[in-house]
Coordinates of C-alpha atoms in Angstrom, one line a residue:
X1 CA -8.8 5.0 14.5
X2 CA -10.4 1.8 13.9
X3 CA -14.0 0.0 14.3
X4 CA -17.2 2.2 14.1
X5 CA -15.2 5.1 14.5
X6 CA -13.4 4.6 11.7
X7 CA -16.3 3.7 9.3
X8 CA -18.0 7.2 10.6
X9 CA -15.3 9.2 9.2
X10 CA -14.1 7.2 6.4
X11 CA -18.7 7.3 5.3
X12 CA -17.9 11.1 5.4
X13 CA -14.9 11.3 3.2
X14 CA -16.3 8.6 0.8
X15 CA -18.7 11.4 -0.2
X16 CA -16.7 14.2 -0.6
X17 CA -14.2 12.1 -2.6
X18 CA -15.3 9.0 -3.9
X19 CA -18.2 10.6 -6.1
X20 CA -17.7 12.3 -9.5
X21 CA -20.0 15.2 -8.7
X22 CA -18.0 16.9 -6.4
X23 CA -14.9 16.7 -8.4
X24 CA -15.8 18.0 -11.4
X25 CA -15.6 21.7 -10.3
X26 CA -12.2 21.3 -9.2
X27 CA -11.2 19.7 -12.4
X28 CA -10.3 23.0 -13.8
X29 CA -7.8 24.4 -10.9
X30 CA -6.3 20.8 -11.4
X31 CA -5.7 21.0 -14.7
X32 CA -3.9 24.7 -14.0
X33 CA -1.6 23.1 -12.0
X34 CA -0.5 20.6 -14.4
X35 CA 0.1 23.0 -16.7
X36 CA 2.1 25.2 -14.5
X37 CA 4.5 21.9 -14.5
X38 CA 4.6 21.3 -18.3
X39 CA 5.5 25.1 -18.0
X40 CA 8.1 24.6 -15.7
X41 CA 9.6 21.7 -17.6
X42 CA 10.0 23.3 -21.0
X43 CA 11.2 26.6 -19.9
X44 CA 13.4 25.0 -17.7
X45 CA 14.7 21.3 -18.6
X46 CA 13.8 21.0 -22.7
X47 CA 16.0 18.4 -24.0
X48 CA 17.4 17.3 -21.2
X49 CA 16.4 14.9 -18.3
X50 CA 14.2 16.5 -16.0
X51 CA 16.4 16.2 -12.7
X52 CA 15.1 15.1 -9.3
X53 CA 11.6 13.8 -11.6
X54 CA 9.9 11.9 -8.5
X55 CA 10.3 15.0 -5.9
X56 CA 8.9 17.0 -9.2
X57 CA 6.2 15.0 -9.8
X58 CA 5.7 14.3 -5.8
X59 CA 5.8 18.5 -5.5
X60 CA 2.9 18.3 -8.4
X61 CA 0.6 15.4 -6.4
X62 CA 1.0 17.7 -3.2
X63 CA -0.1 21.1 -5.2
X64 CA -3.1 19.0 -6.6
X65 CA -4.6 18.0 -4.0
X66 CA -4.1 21.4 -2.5
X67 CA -6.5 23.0 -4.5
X68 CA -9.2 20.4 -3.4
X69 CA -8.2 20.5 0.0
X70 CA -7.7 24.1 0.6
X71 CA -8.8 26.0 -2.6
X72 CA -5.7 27.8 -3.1
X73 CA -2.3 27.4 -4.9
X74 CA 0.6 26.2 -2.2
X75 CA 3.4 27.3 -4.6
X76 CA 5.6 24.3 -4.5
X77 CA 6.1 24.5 -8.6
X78 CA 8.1 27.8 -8.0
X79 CA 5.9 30.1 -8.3
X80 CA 6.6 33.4 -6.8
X81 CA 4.6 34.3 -3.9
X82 CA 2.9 37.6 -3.7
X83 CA 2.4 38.5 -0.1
X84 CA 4.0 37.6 3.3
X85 CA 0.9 35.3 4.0
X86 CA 2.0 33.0 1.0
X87 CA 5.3 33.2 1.6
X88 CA 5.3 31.9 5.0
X89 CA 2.5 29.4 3.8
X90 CA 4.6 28.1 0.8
X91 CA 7.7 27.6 3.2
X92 CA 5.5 26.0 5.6
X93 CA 4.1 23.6 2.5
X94 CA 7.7 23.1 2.0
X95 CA 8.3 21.2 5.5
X96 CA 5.2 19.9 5.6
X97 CA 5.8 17.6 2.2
X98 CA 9.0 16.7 3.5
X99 CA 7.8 15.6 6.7
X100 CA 5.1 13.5 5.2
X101 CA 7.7 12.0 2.3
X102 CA 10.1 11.4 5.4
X103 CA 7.4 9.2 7.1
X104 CA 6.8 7.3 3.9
X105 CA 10.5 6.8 3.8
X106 CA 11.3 5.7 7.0
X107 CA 8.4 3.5 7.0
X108 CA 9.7 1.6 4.5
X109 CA 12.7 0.6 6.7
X110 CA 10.7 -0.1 9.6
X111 CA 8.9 -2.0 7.6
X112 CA 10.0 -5.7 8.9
X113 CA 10.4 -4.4 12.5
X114 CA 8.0 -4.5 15.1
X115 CA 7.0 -1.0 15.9
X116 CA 7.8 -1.5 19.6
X117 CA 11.1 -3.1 19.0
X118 CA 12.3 -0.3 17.0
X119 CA 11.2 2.4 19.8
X120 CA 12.6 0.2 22.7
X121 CA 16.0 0.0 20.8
X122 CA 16.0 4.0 19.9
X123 CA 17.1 2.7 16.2
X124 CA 17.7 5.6 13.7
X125 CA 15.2 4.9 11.5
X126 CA 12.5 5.3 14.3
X127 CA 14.3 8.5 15.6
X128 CA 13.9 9.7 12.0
X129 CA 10.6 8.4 12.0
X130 CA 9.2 10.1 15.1
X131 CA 10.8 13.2 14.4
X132 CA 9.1 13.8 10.8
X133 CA 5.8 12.4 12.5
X134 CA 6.5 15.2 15.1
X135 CA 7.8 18.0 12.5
X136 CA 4.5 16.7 10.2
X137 CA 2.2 17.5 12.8
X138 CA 3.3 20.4 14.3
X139 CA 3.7 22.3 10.7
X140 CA 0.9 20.2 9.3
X141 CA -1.5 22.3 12.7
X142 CA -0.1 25.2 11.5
X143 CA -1.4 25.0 7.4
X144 CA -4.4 23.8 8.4
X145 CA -5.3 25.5 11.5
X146 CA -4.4 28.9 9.3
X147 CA -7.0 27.3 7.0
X148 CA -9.7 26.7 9.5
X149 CA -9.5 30.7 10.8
X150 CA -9.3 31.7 7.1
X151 CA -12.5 29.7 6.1
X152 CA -14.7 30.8 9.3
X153 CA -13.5 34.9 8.3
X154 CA -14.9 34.3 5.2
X155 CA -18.3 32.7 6.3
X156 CA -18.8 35.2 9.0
X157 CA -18.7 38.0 5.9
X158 CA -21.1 35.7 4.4
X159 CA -18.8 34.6 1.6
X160 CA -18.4 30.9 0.1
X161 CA -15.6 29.4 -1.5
X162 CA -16.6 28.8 -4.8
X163 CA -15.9 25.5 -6.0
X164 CA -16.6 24.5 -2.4
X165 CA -13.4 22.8 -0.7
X166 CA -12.9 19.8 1.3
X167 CA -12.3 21.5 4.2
X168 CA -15.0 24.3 4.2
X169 CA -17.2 20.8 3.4
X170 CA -15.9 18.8 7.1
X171 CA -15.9 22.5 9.0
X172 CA -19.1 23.8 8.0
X173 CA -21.2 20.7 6.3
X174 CA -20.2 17.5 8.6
X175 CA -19.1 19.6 11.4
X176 CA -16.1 18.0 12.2
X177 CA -13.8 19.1 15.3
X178 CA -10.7 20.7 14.1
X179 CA -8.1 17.6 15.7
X180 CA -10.5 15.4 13.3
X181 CA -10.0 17.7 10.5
X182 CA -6.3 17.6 10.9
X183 CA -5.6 13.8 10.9
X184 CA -8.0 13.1 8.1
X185 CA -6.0 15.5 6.2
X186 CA -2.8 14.8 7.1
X187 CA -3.6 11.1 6.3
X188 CA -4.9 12.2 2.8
X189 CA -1.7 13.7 1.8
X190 CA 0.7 11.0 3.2
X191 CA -1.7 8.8 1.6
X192 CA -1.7 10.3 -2.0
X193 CA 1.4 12.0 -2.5
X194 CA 3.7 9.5 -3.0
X195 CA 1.2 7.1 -4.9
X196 CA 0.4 9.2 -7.5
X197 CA 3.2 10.4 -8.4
X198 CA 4.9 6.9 -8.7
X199 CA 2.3 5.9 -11.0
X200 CA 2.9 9.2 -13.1
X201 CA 6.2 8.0 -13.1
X202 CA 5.6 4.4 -14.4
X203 CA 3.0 6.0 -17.0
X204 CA 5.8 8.2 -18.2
X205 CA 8.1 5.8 -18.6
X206 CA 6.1 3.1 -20.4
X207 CA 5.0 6.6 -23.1
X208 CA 8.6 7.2 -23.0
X209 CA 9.8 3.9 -24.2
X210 CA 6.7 3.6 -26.6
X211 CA 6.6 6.6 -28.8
X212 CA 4.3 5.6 -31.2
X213 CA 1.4 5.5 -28.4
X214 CA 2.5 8.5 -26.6
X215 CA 1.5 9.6 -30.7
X216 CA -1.6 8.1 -30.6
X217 CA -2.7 10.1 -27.6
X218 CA -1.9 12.9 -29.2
X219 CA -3.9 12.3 -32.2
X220 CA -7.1 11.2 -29.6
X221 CA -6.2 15.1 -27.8
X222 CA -6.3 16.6 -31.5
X223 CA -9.5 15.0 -32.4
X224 CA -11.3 15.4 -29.3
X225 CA -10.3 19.4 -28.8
X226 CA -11.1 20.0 -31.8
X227 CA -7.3 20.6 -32.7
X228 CA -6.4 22.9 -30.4
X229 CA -5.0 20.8 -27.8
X230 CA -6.1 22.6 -24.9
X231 CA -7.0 20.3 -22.7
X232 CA -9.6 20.6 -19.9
X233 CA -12.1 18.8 -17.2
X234 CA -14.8 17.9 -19.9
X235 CA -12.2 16.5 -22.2
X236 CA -11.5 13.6 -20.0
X237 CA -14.5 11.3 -20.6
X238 CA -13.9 11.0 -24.3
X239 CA -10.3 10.6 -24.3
X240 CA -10.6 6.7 -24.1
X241 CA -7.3 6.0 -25.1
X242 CA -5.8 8.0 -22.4
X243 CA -7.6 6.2 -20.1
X244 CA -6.4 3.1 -21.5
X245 CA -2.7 4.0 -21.1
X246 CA -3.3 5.0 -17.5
X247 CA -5.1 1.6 -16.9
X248 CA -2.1 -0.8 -18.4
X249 CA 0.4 1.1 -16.5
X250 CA -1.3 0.5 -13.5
X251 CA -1.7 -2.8 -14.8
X252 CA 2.2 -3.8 -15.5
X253 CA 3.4 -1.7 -12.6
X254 CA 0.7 -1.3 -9.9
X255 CA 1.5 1.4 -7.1
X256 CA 0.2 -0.9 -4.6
X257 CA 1.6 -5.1 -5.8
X258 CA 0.2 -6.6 -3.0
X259 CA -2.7 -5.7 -1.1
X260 CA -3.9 -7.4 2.6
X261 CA -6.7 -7.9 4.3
X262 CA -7.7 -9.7 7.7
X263 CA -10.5 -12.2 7.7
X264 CA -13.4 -11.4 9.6
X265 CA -14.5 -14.8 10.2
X266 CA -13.9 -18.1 9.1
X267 CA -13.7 -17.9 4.9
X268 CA -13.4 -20.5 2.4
X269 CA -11.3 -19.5 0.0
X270 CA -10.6 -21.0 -3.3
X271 CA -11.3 -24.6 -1.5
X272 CA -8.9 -23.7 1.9
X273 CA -10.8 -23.0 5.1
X274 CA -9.2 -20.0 6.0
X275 CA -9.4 -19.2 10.5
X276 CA -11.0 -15.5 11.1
X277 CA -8.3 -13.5 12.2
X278 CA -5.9 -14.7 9.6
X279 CA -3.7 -11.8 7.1
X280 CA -4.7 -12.4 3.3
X281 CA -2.3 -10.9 0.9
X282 CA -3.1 -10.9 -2.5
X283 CA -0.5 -10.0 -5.5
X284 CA -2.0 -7.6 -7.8
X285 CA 1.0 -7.7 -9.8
X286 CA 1.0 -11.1 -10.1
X287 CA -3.1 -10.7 -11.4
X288 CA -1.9 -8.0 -13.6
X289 CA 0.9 -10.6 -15.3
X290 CA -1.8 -13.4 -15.7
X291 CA -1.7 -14.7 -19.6
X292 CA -5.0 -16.1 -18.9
X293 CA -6.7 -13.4 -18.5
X294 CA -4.1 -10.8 -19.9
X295 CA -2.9 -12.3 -23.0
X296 CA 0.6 -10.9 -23.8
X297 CA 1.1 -9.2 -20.2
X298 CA 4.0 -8.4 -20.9
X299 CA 3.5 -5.9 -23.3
X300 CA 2.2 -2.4 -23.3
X301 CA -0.9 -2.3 -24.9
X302 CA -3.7 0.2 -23.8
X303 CA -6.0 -0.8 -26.9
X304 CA -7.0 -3.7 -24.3
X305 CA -9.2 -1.4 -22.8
X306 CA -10.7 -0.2 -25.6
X307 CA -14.5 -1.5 -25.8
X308 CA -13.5 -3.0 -29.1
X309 CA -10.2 -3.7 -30.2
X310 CA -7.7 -6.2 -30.8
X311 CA -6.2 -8.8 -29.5
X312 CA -2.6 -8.0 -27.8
X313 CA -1.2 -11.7 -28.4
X314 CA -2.3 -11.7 -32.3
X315 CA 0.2 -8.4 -33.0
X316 CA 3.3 -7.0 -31.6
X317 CA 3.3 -5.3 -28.7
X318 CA 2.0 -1.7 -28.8
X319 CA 1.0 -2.3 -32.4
X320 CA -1.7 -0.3 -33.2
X321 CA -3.6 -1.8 -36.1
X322 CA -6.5 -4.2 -35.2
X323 CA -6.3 -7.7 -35.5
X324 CA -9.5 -9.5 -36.7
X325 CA -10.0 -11.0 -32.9
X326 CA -11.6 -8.9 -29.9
X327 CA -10.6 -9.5 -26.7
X328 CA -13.3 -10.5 -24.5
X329 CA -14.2 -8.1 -21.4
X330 CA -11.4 -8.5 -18.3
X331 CA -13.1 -9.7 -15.1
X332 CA -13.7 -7.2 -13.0
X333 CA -11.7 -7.9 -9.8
X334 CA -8.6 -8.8 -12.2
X335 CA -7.9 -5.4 -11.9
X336 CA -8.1 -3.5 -8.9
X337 CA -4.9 -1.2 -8.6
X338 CA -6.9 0.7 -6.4
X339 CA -8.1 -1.9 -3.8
X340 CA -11.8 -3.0 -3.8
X341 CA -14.6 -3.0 -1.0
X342 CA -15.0 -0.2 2.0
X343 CA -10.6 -0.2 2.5
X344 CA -10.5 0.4 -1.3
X345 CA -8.7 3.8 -2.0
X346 CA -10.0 7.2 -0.9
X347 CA -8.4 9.0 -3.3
X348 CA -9.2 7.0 -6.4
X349 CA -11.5 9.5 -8.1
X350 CA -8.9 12.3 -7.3
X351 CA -5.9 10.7 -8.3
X352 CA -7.3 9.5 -11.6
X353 CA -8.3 13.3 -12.5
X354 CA -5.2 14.1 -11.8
X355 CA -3.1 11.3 -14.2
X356 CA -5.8 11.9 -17.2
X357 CA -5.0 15.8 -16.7
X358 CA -0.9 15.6 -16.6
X359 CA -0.4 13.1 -19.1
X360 CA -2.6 14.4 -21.8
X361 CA -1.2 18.2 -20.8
X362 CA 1.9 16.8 -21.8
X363 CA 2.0 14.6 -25.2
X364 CA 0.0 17.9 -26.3
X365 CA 3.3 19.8 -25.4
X366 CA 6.5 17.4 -25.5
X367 CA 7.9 14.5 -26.7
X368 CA 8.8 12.3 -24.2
X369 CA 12.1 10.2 -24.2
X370 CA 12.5 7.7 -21.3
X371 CA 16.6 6.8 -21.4
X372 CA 17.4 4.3 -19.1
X373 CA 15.4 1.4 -18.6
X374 CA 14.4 0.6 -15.1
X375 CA 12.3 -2.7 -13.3
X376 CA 9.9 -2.6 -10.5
X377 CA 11.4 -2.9 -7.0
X378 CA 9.1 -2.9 -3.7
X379 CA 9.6 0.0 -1.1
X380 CA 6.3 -0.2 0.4
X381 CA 4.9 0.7 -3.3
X382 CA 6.1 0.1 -6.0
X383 CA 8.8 1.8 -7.5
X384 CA 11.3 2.1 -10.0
X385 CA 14.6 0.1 -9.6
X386 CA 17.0 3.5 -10.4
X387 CA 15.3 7.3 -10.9
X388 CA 14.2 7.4 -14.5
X389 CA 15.8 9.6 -17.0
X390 CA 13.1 11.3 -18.4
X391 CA 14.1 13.9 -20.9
X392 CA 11.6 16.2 -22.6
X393 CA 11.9 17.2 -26.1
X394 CA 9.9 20.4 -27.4
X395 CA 8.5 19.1 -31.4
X396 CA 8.8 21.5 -34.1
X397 CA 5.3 21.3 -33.8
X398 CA 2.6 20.7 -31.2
X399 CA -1.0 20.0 -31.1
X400 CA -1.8 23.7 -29.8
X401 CA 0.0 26.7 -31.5
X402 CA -1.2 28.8 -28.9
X403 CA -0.9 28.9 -25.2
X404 CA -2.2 31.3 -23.3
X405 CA -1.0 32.8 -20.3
X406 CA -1.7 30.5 -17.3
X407 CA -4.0 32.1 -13.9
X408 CA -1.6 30.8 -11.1
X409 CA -5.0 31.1 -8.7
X410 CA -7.4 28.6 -8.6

């Protein structure tokens, strides 16, 4: 979709996904989920790397947005299922994310071939392509369409889900039809799955080479909880540090390194007269490297973020005592890992939630260890030039010294 018809529905899910309001109830169903991962991890691969760590972590996007999207767990961290209706729901969940990472992956190889070349030419890749596309929604009509009769049951017996979920909001609030429904959703989970969890990835690799930030999170979870550790949705505002590490890893390795746009109309840009019609790609990594307005890009350093703090270039990299110089504000459009304007990200608000959550779930819990070091290489986003060897280390002791039993409903 495209033009007006495209602004309708992307107005609608700006609303339900773009504003903090609505996310806030869900923050606590997130945060269960990323907990049933740190779980997972240290009963299962403590001291050891943490094998097959971007289907994990893609398995832990695709359960997160879940509970926004349909209000209920999907099972893909192993839980058990306890009827026939989730069993056949978590193995549909299972074909369905591999459907939707297939597409990602064979878009990747199409990506310097005209579309209609490849399909005149019956190529692999666009046989593989076309059958995941196919297999995505066919299984894809199945989840949600099981949804959609499960959602109008309950309001006919007068009953609302409770925090309201995305779909109940386009069914029964926008009225959407139920092929509308589908491809928004379908594009929201092709869309964020593999993003966020690629950025998990470079965030737990730049706190796995860096221990001695990964130990000032920990210090900013102590003081903020209170010292227990037990971190939740109303935690996330004051953990400014956090935020900070999530910001330069986007920063150093953005998801997205270049973004496009096509001109509208004729536009001068930075003294060029640029035609209308004409692709503009901008580097974001390239922005994100910029001495002049990053000094020291090269080095991790979330204090930059902080409101005050030092300056990166005046101390080594990662240090964390202050220098006597602040670094003045960034500009705002020197950062925008997320895009910026009308085609910025949908799933900005969503995906951040999600990050804060996992990562400060996780310093509570583990020491991380990243053991091979890895560059950024460009399959569509940006990724990591071999899978990361991220091993997990359980401390003698821990910012919580008790963790409850987790709810595995949301």
């Amino acid at each position: 979709m495209d033009g007006e018809e495209w602004r309708k529905y992307r107005t609608i899910m700006n609303r339900r996904l773009l504003r903090h309001g609505p996310l806030v109830p869900h923050l606590p169903a997130l945060g269960r989920v990323c907990d049933s991962l740190v779980d997972r991890w240290a009963s299962l691969f403590a001291s050891r790397p943490v094998p097959e760590l971007e289907r994990e972590l893609y398995r832990w996007s695709t359960e997160s947005l879940g509970v926004i999207v349909f209000g209920c767990r999907l099972g893909l961290l192993g839980e058990t299922p306890n009827t026939a209706e989730e069993q056949q729901r978590v193995a549909d969940m299972g074909r369905f994310i591999e459907s939707i990472h297939g597409i990602f992956k064979e878009t990747v190889n199409l990506g310097t071939i005209p579309p209609a070349l490849a399909r005149s030419l019956r190529l692999p890749s666009w046989k593989r392509f076309a059958r995941c596309l196919d297999d995505a929604l066919a299984t894809g009509h199945t989840l949600v369409s099981a949804a959609l009769r499960a959602s109008k049951e309950q309001k006919a017996r007068g009953e609302d889900p409770d925090p309201p979920t995305l779909l109940d909001q386009l069914l029964h609030e926008d009225q959407l039809e139920e092929s509308i429904i589908l491809c928004l959703l379908i594009d929201l989970f092709l869309a964020a799955a593999d993003t966020t969890s690629h950025t998990a990835i470079w965030s737990l690799y730049l706190l796995g080479r860096h221990p001695e930030v990964a130990h000032r999170v920990r210090q900013e979870i102590v003081e903020v909880t209170g010292g227990t550790g037990q971190v939740e949705g109303h935690h996330l505002a004051s953990l400014s540090y956090l935020r900070g590490v999530v910001k330069e890893s986007l920063r150093m390795y953005p998801v997205a390194p270049f973004q496009t746009r096509v001109l509208v109309q004729d536009t001068n840009l930075g003294g060029y007269e640029i035609p209308a019609e004409t692709m503009v790609i901008l580097s974001v990594y390239r922005t994100g490297r910029d001495p002049t307005v990053f000094p020291n890009p090269d080095s991790f350093s979330p204090e930059r973020w902080l409101r005050s703090t030092h300056d990166p270039s005046t101390t080594a990299p990662c240090s964390i005592s202050p220098a006597p110089r602040v670094i003045p504000r960034v500009h705002s459009h020197a950062f925008i890992p997320f895009g910026v304007g009308i085609r910025s990200c949908i799933g900005r608000r969503v995906a951040e939630a999600e990050l804060y959550l996992l990562l400060a779930k996780l310093v509570a819990r583990v020491d991380l260890r990243a053991l091979n070091q890895v560059d950024m290489v460009l399959r569509m986003v940006g990724v990591t030039s071999e899978p990361l060897q991220l091993q997990i280390e359980l401390p003698t002791s821990t910012v919580t010294t008790h963790h409850p039993c987790r709810e595995t409903g949301c």
